[in-house]
Coordinates of C-alpha atoms in Angstrom, one line a residue:
Chain W
M1 CA 25.5 10.8 -16.7
A2 CA 23.9 11.1 -13.3
I3 CA 20.3 10.2 -12.8
D4 CA 18.0 13.2 -12.6
K5 CA 16.5 13.4 -9.1
P6 CA 14.1 16.4 -9.0
Y7 CA 12.5 14.9 -5.9
R8 CA 15.5 16.0 -3.8
N9 CA 14.0 19.6 -3.7
I10 CA 10.8 18.6 -1.8
P11 CA 11.1 20.0 1.7
G12 CA 10.9 17.6 4.7
T13 CA 11.0 14.6 2.4
T14 CA 13.6 11.9 1.9
I15 CA 12.9 9.7 -1.2
F16 CA 14.0 6.1 -0.7
D17 CA 15.7 5.5 -4.0
A18 CA 18.2 2.8 -5.0
D19 CA 21.1 4.9 -3.7
Q20 CA 19.5 5.3 -0.3
A21 CA 18.7 1.6 -0.3
R22 CA 22.3 0.8 -0.9
K23 CA 23.4 3.0 2.1
G24 CA 20.7 1.6 4.3
Y25 CA 20.8 -2.1 3.4
H26 CA 22.0 -3.4 6.7
L27 CA 20.0 -0.9 8.8
N28 CA 16.8 -2.0 6.9
Q29 CA 17.6 -5.7 7.1
F30 CA 18.2 -5.3 10.9
C31 CA 14.6 -3.9 11.0
M32 CA 13.3 -6.9 9.0
S33 CA 14.8 -9.2 11.7
L34 CA 12.4 -7.7 14.2
M35 CA 9.5 -9.4 12.5
Q36 CA 10.3 -12.5 14.5
A37 CA 9.2 -12.5 18.1
G38 CA 12.5 -14.2 19.3
N39 CA 14.6 -11.4 17.7
R40 CA 12.3 -8.7 19.2
A41 CA 12.9 -10.2 22.7
R42 CA 16.7 -10.3 22.2
F43 CA 16.8 -6.7 20.9
K44 CA 14.7 -5.5 23.8
A45 CA 16.9 -7.3 26.3
D46 CA 20.2 -5.7 25.0
E47 CA 19.8 -3.2 22.1
L48 CA 23.5 -2.4 21.7
S49 CA 24.5 -6.0 21.7
Y50 CA 21.8 -7.0 19.2
L51 CA 22.7 -4.0 16.9
S52 CA 26.4 -5.0 17.0
E53 CA 25.5 -8.2 15.1
W54 CA 24.6 -6.1 12.1
P55 CA 27.4 -4.5 10.0
M56 CA 25.9 -1.0 9.9
S57 CA 27.7 2.2 10.6
E58 CA 28.2 3.7 14.1
Q59 CA 25.9 6.6 13.1
Q60 CA 23.2 4.3 12.0
R61 CA 23.5 2.3 15.2
Q62 CA 23.4 5.4 17.3
A63 CA 20.3 6.7 15.4
V64 CA 18.5 3.5 16.3
L65 CA 19.4 3.7 19.9
D66 CA 18.3 7.4 19.9
R67 CA 15.1 6.5 18.0
D68 CA 16.0 9.4 15.8
Y69 CA 13.9 8.5 12.8
N70 CA 14.8 11.6 10.7
R71 CA 18.4 10.6 11.1
M72 CA 17.7 7.0 10.2
L73 CA 15.9 8.2 7.0
A74 CA 18.9 10.3 6.1
L75 CA 21.2 7.3 6.6
G76 CA 19.3 5.1 4.2
G77 CA 16.4 3.8 6.4
N78 CA 13.0 3.4 4.8
I79 CA 9.9 4.2 6.9
Y80 CA 8.2 0.8 6.3
F81 CA 11.3 -1.0 7.5
L82 CA 11.8 1.5 10.4
A83 CA 8.2 0.7 11.4
K84 CA 9.4 -2.6 12.8
I85 CA 11.4 -0.6 15.4
F86 CA 8.5 1.4 16.7
S87 CA 6.2 -1.6 16.5
T88 CA 8.7 -3.5 18.7
D89 CA 8.5 -0.5 21.0
G90 CA 4.7 -0.8 21.0
K91 CA 4.3 2.5 19.3
S92 CA 2.0 3.5 16.4
F93 CA 2.7 5.1 13.0
Q94 CA 1.2 8.3 14.4
H95 CA 3.6 8.3 17.3
A96 CA 6.5 8.0 14.9
A97 CA 5.1 10.6 12.5
A98 CA 4.6 13.1 15.3
L99 CA 8.3 12.6 16.4
M100 CA 9.6 13.3 12.9
T101 CA 7.6 16.5 12.6
G102 CA 8.7 17.7 16.0
M103 CA 5.1 17.9 17.3
T104 CA 3.6 16.2 20.3
Q105 CA 1.5 13.2 19.4
E106 CA -1.5 15.1 20.7
K107 CA -0.9 18.2 18.5
Y108 CA -0.2 16.0 15.5
A109 CA -3.4 14.0 16.0
E110 CA -5.3 17.3 16.2
M111 CA -3.7 18.5 12.9
M112 CA -4.8 15.2 11.3
L113 CA -8.4 15.6 12.6
A114 CA -8.5 19.1 11.2
G115 CA -7.6 17.7 7.7
G116 CA -3.9 17.2 7.9
R117 CA -0.9 19.3 6.8
K118 CA -1.8 21.5 3.9
P119 CA 0.4 21.3 0.9
E120 CA 0.2 25.0 0.2
A121 CA 1.6 26.0 3.6
G122 CA 5.1 26.2 2.2
N123 CA 5.6 22.5 2.4
S124 CA 5.6 21.6 -1.2
Chain R
M1 CA -14.7 -17.3 -20.6
A2 CA -13.6 -15.3 -17.6
R3 CA -14.6 -11.7 -17.5
I4 CA -14.1 -8.6 -15.5
T5 CA -17.3 -7.3 -14.0
A6 CA -16.1 -4.5 -11.8
G7 CA -13.2 -2.6 -10.3
I8 CA -12.8 -1.4 -6.7
A9 CA -10.4 1.1 -5.3
T10 CA -9.7 1.5 -1.6
S11 CA -7.0 2.8 0.7
H12 CA -5.4 0.1 2.9
V13 CA -4.2 1.9 6.1
P14 CA -2.9 -0.5 8.8
A15 CA -4.7 1.3 11.6
I16 CA -8.0 0.4 9.9
G17 CA -7.1 -3.3 10.3
A18 CA -6.2 -2.7 13.9
A19 CA -9.6 -0.9 14.5
I20 CA -11.4 -4.0 13.0
D21 CA -9.3 -6.5 14.9
N22 CA -9.7 -4.7 18.2
D23 CA -13.5 -4.1 17.8
R24 CA -13.2 -0.3 17.7
T25 CA -15.2 0.2 14.5
A26 CA -18.1 1.9 16.4
D27 CA -15.7 4.4 18.1
P28 CA -16.5 8.0 17.2
Y29 CA -13.1 8.3 15.5
W30 CA -13.7 5.3 13.2
K31 CA -17.5 5.1 12.8
P32 CA -17.7 7.6 9.9
L33 CA -15.1 5.6 8.0
F34 CA -16.8 2.2 8.4
D35 CA -20.2 3.7 7.7
G36 CA -18.8 4.8 4.4
Y37 CA -18.2 1.2 3.4
R38 CA -21.5 -0.2 4.6
E39 CA -23.3 0.2 1.3
S40 CA -20.3 -1.2 -0.5
R41 CA -20.4 -4.4 1.6
Q42 CA -24.1 -4.8 0.7
W43 CA -23.4 -4.2 -3.0
L44 CA -20.5 -6.7 -2.9
S45 CA -22.7 -9.4 -1.3
D46 CA -25.1 -9.0 -4.2
H47 CA -22.3 -8.9 -6.8
R48 CA -19.7 -11.4 -5.4
P49 CA -17.1 -12.4 -8.0
D50 CA -15.4 -15.8 -8.1
V51 CA -12.0 -14.2 -8.1
V52 CA -10.4 -10.9 -7.0
I53 CA -7.2 -9.8 -8.6
L54 CA -5.9 -7.7 -5.7
V55 CA -3.3 -5.0 -6.7
Y56 CA -1.5 -3.9 -3.6
N57 CA 2.0 -3.3 -2.2
D58 CA 4.0 -5.2 0.3
H59 CA 5.3 -3.0 3.1
A60 CA 8.7 -4.8 3.9
S61 CA 6.8 -7.9 4.9
A62 CA 7.2 -10.5 2.2
F63 CA 10.0 -8.6 0.4
S64 CA 13.0 -7.4 2.3
L65 CA 15.7 -5.4 0.5
D66 CA 17.2 -8.8 -0.7
I67 CA 14.7 -9.0 -3.6
V68 CA 12.5 -6.1 -4.8
P69 CA 10.2 -7.2 -7.7
T70 CA 8.5 -4.4 -9.5
F71 CA 5.4 -6.5 -10.4
A72 CA 4.9 -9.9 -8.7
V73 CA 1.9 -12.2 -9.0
G74 CA 1.1 -14.7 -6.3
C75 CA 0.5 -18.1 -7.9
A76 CA 0.3 -20.1 -4.7
E77 CA -2.7 -22.0 -3.3
K78 CA -2.7 -20.1 0.0
F79 CA -1.2 -16.9 1.4
A80 CA -0.9 -16.5 5.2
P81 CA -1.3 -13.2 6.9
A82 CA 2.2 -11.7 7.7
D83 CA 3.6 -10.9 11.1
E84 CA 4.4 -7.2 10.5
G85 CA 6.0 -6.7 13.9
W86 CA 3.1 -7.1 16.2
G87 CA 1.9 -10.6 15.3
P88 CA -0.2 -11.6 12.2
R89 CA -3.7 -10.1 11.9
P90 CA -6.4 -12.5 13.1
V91 CA -7.9 -12.9 9.7
P92 CA -8.5 -16.0 7.5
V93 CA -5.8 -17.4 5.3
V94 CA -6.2 -16.1 1.7
E95 CA -7.0 -18.7 -0.9
G96 CA -5.4 -18.2 -4.3
H97 CA -6.3 -19.6 -7.7
P98 CA -3.1 -21.2 -9.0
E99 CA -4.5 -22.4 -12.3
F100 CA -5.9 -19.0 -13.2
A101 CA -2.8 -17.2 -11.9
A102 CA -0.5 -19.4 -14.0
H103 CA -2.7 -18.5 -17.1
L104 CA -2.5 -14.8 -16.3
V105 CA 1.2 -14.6 -15.9
Q106 CA 1.9 -16.6 -19.0
S107 CA -0.5 -14.4 -21.0
V108 CA 0.8 -11.1 -19.6
I109 CA 4.5 -12.0 -20.0
Q110 CA 3.8 -12.8 -23.6
Q111 CA 2.4 -9.3 -23.9
D112 CA 5.8 -8.0 -22.9
F113 CA 5.3 -7.3 -19.2
D114 CA 8.1 -9.1 -17.3
L115 CA 6.2 -10.2 -14.2
T116 CA 7.8 -12.0 -11.2
I117 CA 6.1 -15.3 -10.2
V118 CA 5.8 -15.9 -6.5
N119 CA 4.9 -19.3 -5.2
R120 CA 5.4 -18.6 -1.5
M121 CA 4.5 -15.4 0.1
D122 CA 2.8 -14.0 3.2
V123 CA 0.4 -11.1 2.7
D124 CA 0.4 -8.0 4.9
H125 CA -2.2 -5.3 5.6
G126 CA -1.9 -3.9 2.1
L127 CA -3.9 -7.0 1.0
T128 CA -5.9 -8.0 4.1
V129 CA -7.2 -4.5 5.1
P130 CA -9.1 -4.1 1.8
L131 CA -10.6 -7.6 2.3
S132 CA -11.7 -6.7 5.8
L133 CA -13.2 -3.4 4.8
L134 CA -15.3 -5.0 2.1
F135 CA -16.1 -8.4 3.5
G136 CA -16.1 -7.8 7.3
Q137 CA -14.9 -10.6 9.6
P138 CA -16.0 -13.9 8.0
A139 CA -14.6 -17.3 9.1
A140 CA -13.2 -17.7 5.5
W141 CA -12.8 -15.1 2.8
P142 CA -15.8 -15.5 0.3
V143 CA -13.6 -15.2 -2.8
R144 CA -10.4 -16.5 -4.2
V145 CA -7.7 -13.9 -4.4
I146 CA -4.7 -13.5 -6.8
P147 CA -2.3 -11.0 -5.2
L148 CA -0.5 -8.7 -7.6
A149 CA 2.2 -6.9 -5.7
V150 CA 3.6 -3.6 -7.0
N151 CA 6.8 -2.1 -5.7
V152 CA 6.0 1.4 -4.5
V153 CA 8.4 1.4 -1.6
L154 CA 11.8 1.6 -3.4
Y155 CA 11.9 4.6 -5.8
P156 CA 11.3 4.6 -8.7
P157 CA 8.1 2.6 -8.7
P158 CA 6.6 1.8 -12.1
S159 CA 5.0 4.8 -13.7
G160 CA 1.2 5.4 -13.7
R161 CA 1.4 4.9 -17.5
R162 CA 3.1 1.5 -17.1
C163 CA 0.5 0.4 -14.5
Y164 CA -2.4 1.5 -16.7
Q165 CA -0.9 -0.5 -19.6
L166 CA -0.4 -3.5 -17.5
G167 CA -4.1 -3.3 -16.5
K168 CA -5.0 -3.5 -20.2
A169 CA -2.7 -6.6 -20.7
L170 CA -4.3 -8.1 -17.6
R171 CA -7.8 -7.6 -19.1
R172 CA -6.8 -9.5 -22.3
A173 CA -5.3 -12.2 -20.2
V174 CA -8.5 -12.6 -18.1
E175 CA -10.6 -12.7 -21.3
S176 CA -8.5 -15.5 -22.8
F177 CA -9.1 -17.9 -19.8
D178 CA -11.6 -20.6 -20.9
E179 CA -13.3 -21.2 -17.6
D180 CA -16.4 -19.2 -16.8
L181 CA -15.2 -16.9 -13.9
T182 CA -16.4 -13.5 -12.8
V183 CA -13.5 -11.4 -11.8
Q184 CA -13.0 -8.1 -10.0
V185 CA -9.8 -6.1 -10.0
W186 CA -9.1 -4.1 -6.9
G187 CA -6.5 -1.3 -6.8
T188 CA -5.4 -0.3 -3.3
G189 CA -3.3 2.2 -1.4
G190 CA -3.3 6.0 -1.2
M191 CA -4.8 8.4 -1.1
S192 CA -2.6 11.4 -0.1
H193 CA -0.4 10.7 2.8
Q194 CA 3.2 11.1 3.9
L195 CA 4.5 9.0 6.8
Q196 CA 8.1 10.2 7.0
G197 CA 10.1 13.3 7.7
P198 CA 9.2 16.8 8.9
R199 CA 6.5 16.9 6.2
A200 CA 4.6 13.9 7.6
G201 CA 0.9 14.3 7.9
L202 CA 0.4 15.9 4.4
I203 CA -3.1 15.6 3.1
N204 CA -4.3 17.2 -0.2
Q205 CA -8.1 16.9 -0.4
P206 CA -8.5 18.9 -3.7
W207 CA -5.9 16.8 -5.4
D208 CA -7.4 13.6 -4.2
N209 CA -10.8 14.5 -5.3
A210 CA -9.5 15.5 -8.7
F211 CA -7.8 12.2 -8.9
L212 CA -11.0 10.4 -8.2
D213 CA -12.8 12.4 -11.0
R214 CA -10.0 11.8 -13.5
L215 CA -9.7 8.1 -12.7
V216 CA -13.3 7.6 -13.7
E217 CA -13.6 10.0 -16.6
D218 CA -10.1 10.5 -18.1
P219 CA -7.8 7.8 -17.1
E220 CA -5.6 8.0 -20.2
A221 CA -4.6 11.6 -19.3
L222 CA -4.3 10.7 -15.6
A223 CA -1.9 7.9 -16.5
Q224 CA 0.6 10.5 -17.8
V225 CA 1.0 12.2 -14.4
P226 CA 4.7 11.8 -13.4
H227 CA 5.9 10.5 -10.0
L228 CA 7.1 13.9 -9.0
E229 CA 3.6 15.3 -9.0
Y230 CA 2.3 12.4 -6.8
V231 CA 5.2 13.0 -4.3
R232 CA 4.8 16.8 -4.2
E233 CA 1.0 16.9 -4.2
A234 CA 0.0 13.7 -2.5
G235 CA 3.0 13.0 -0.3
S236 CA 5.8 10.5 -0.5
E237 CA 3.5 7.6 0.2
G238 CA 0.7 9.0 -2.0
V239 CA 2.6 7.5 -5.0
E240 CA 0.8 4.3 -4.1
L241 CA -2.0 5.7 -6.2
V242 CA -0.4 4.4 -9.4
M243 CA -1.9 1.0 -8.3
W244 CA -5.4 2.4 -8.9
L245 CA -4.4 3.1 -12.5
L246 CA -3.6 -0.6 -12.9
M247 CA -7.1 -1.5 -11.8
R248 CA -8.6 1.2 -14.1
G249 CA -6.6 0.0 -17.0
A250 CA -8.2 -3.5 -16.6
L251 CA -11.7 -2.0 -16.9
S252 CA -13.5 -1.0 -20.0
H253 CA -13.3 2.7 -20.9
R254 CA -17.0 2.7 -20.1
V255 CA -17.8 2.4 -16.4
R256 CA -20.6 3.3 -14.1
T257 CA -19.7 4.7 -10.6
I258 CA -21.6 2.5 -8.1
R259 CA -20.0 4.1 -5.1
R260 CA -17.6 6.9 -4.2
F261 CA -16.4 7.8 -0.7
Y262 CA -13.7 10.0 0.7
H263 CA -12.8 10.5 4.3
V264 CA -10.0 12.3 6.3
P265 CA -8.3 11.1 8.4
A266 CA -7.5 7.4 9.1
S267 CA -4.4 7.8 11.3
N268 CA -2.1 9.6 8.9
T269 CA -4.0 9.1 5.7
A270 CA -6.8 10.3 3.4
V271 CA -9.1 7.4 2.6
G272 CA -10.7 7.1 -0.9
H273 CA -12.9 4.4 -2.2
L274 CA -14.6 3.7 -5.6
I275 CA -16.7 0.9 -7.0
L276 CA -16.8 1.0 -10.8
E277 CA -19.0 -1.4 -12.8
D278 CA -17.5 -2.5 -16.0
L279 CA -19.9 -1.7 -18.9
G280 CA -18.0 -3.7 -21.5

């Protein structure tokens, strides 16, 4: 019998469960490799060549090159692993969060200062 | 005999660590947050324990997807700050308590909780940001720390109920250690936040404040809340709050609230903080 996954119905949210982790294993392990300064330098010097060393799918590779975080989430990425990519880019969590919501970082920061996204506004 | 004297809950946002490390705590953005911890630091300097059992989660620093333990106890002598992608935080190495940790894991495993023992582990912002918030920037941390890492990254994490029950087992384990030690249990993470997807930025102040009320007054009922409610109401990363129930389970039912603080925002996150004195 299939595992019940009621969390699939929450809008704008991808839950990183064991099935997503299976799909995203190599993508996430590539991200882990960026915790070492030498690997960060090699990735920055030639992203495509560095990515080719990891047996991930073409879609996953392209999503990394495009810095399309929503796509990476859909393809099995987890945000704490993906954080190694935007940290390597010198970007903050708030930068990445704004990107995923489609807002400018400035507008997103304003929303947070005003108390954040309200759960009752059709988002839950 | 070792005994638990207090529990502390606090969020552990990485941007808070960056603000401390880069000397920005007096900036208008950060000042209200750090002011909220000033009295807590004073209280803690008057009530310093020998050991803190620090319940936190690793954020893909020590544990990659190769091994994902649900509950892992750090039994090493020392734990170095992790390089999370921008270099390790400039904070002291964390000193463990291997003898006490070994006692705790043996006692807790014998109470049917199958813990993972970790003898080598770097610790990330999940563990070091709470230490910085509550001890400032000392040359060495003034307490020994036993890290208790809970998986809340790979779904499903342990339930709130399981965490609460583990807290109870941990209390029995502490009280069966012969050496006279004062112990605090800290629960970290939360409060409401979502860091991913189009719903990122979610904050739920009424839910968070009700959680703070219930954690103090009615933890048994709070422990029954399912994961789905955390994710829906407090965001996908808000599920970290199950770790606060582990802390609460380790305390007596009777507690006195020494400190309560709530602030929005710290980067993407609602910050909550409690100090609960254990009344035995």
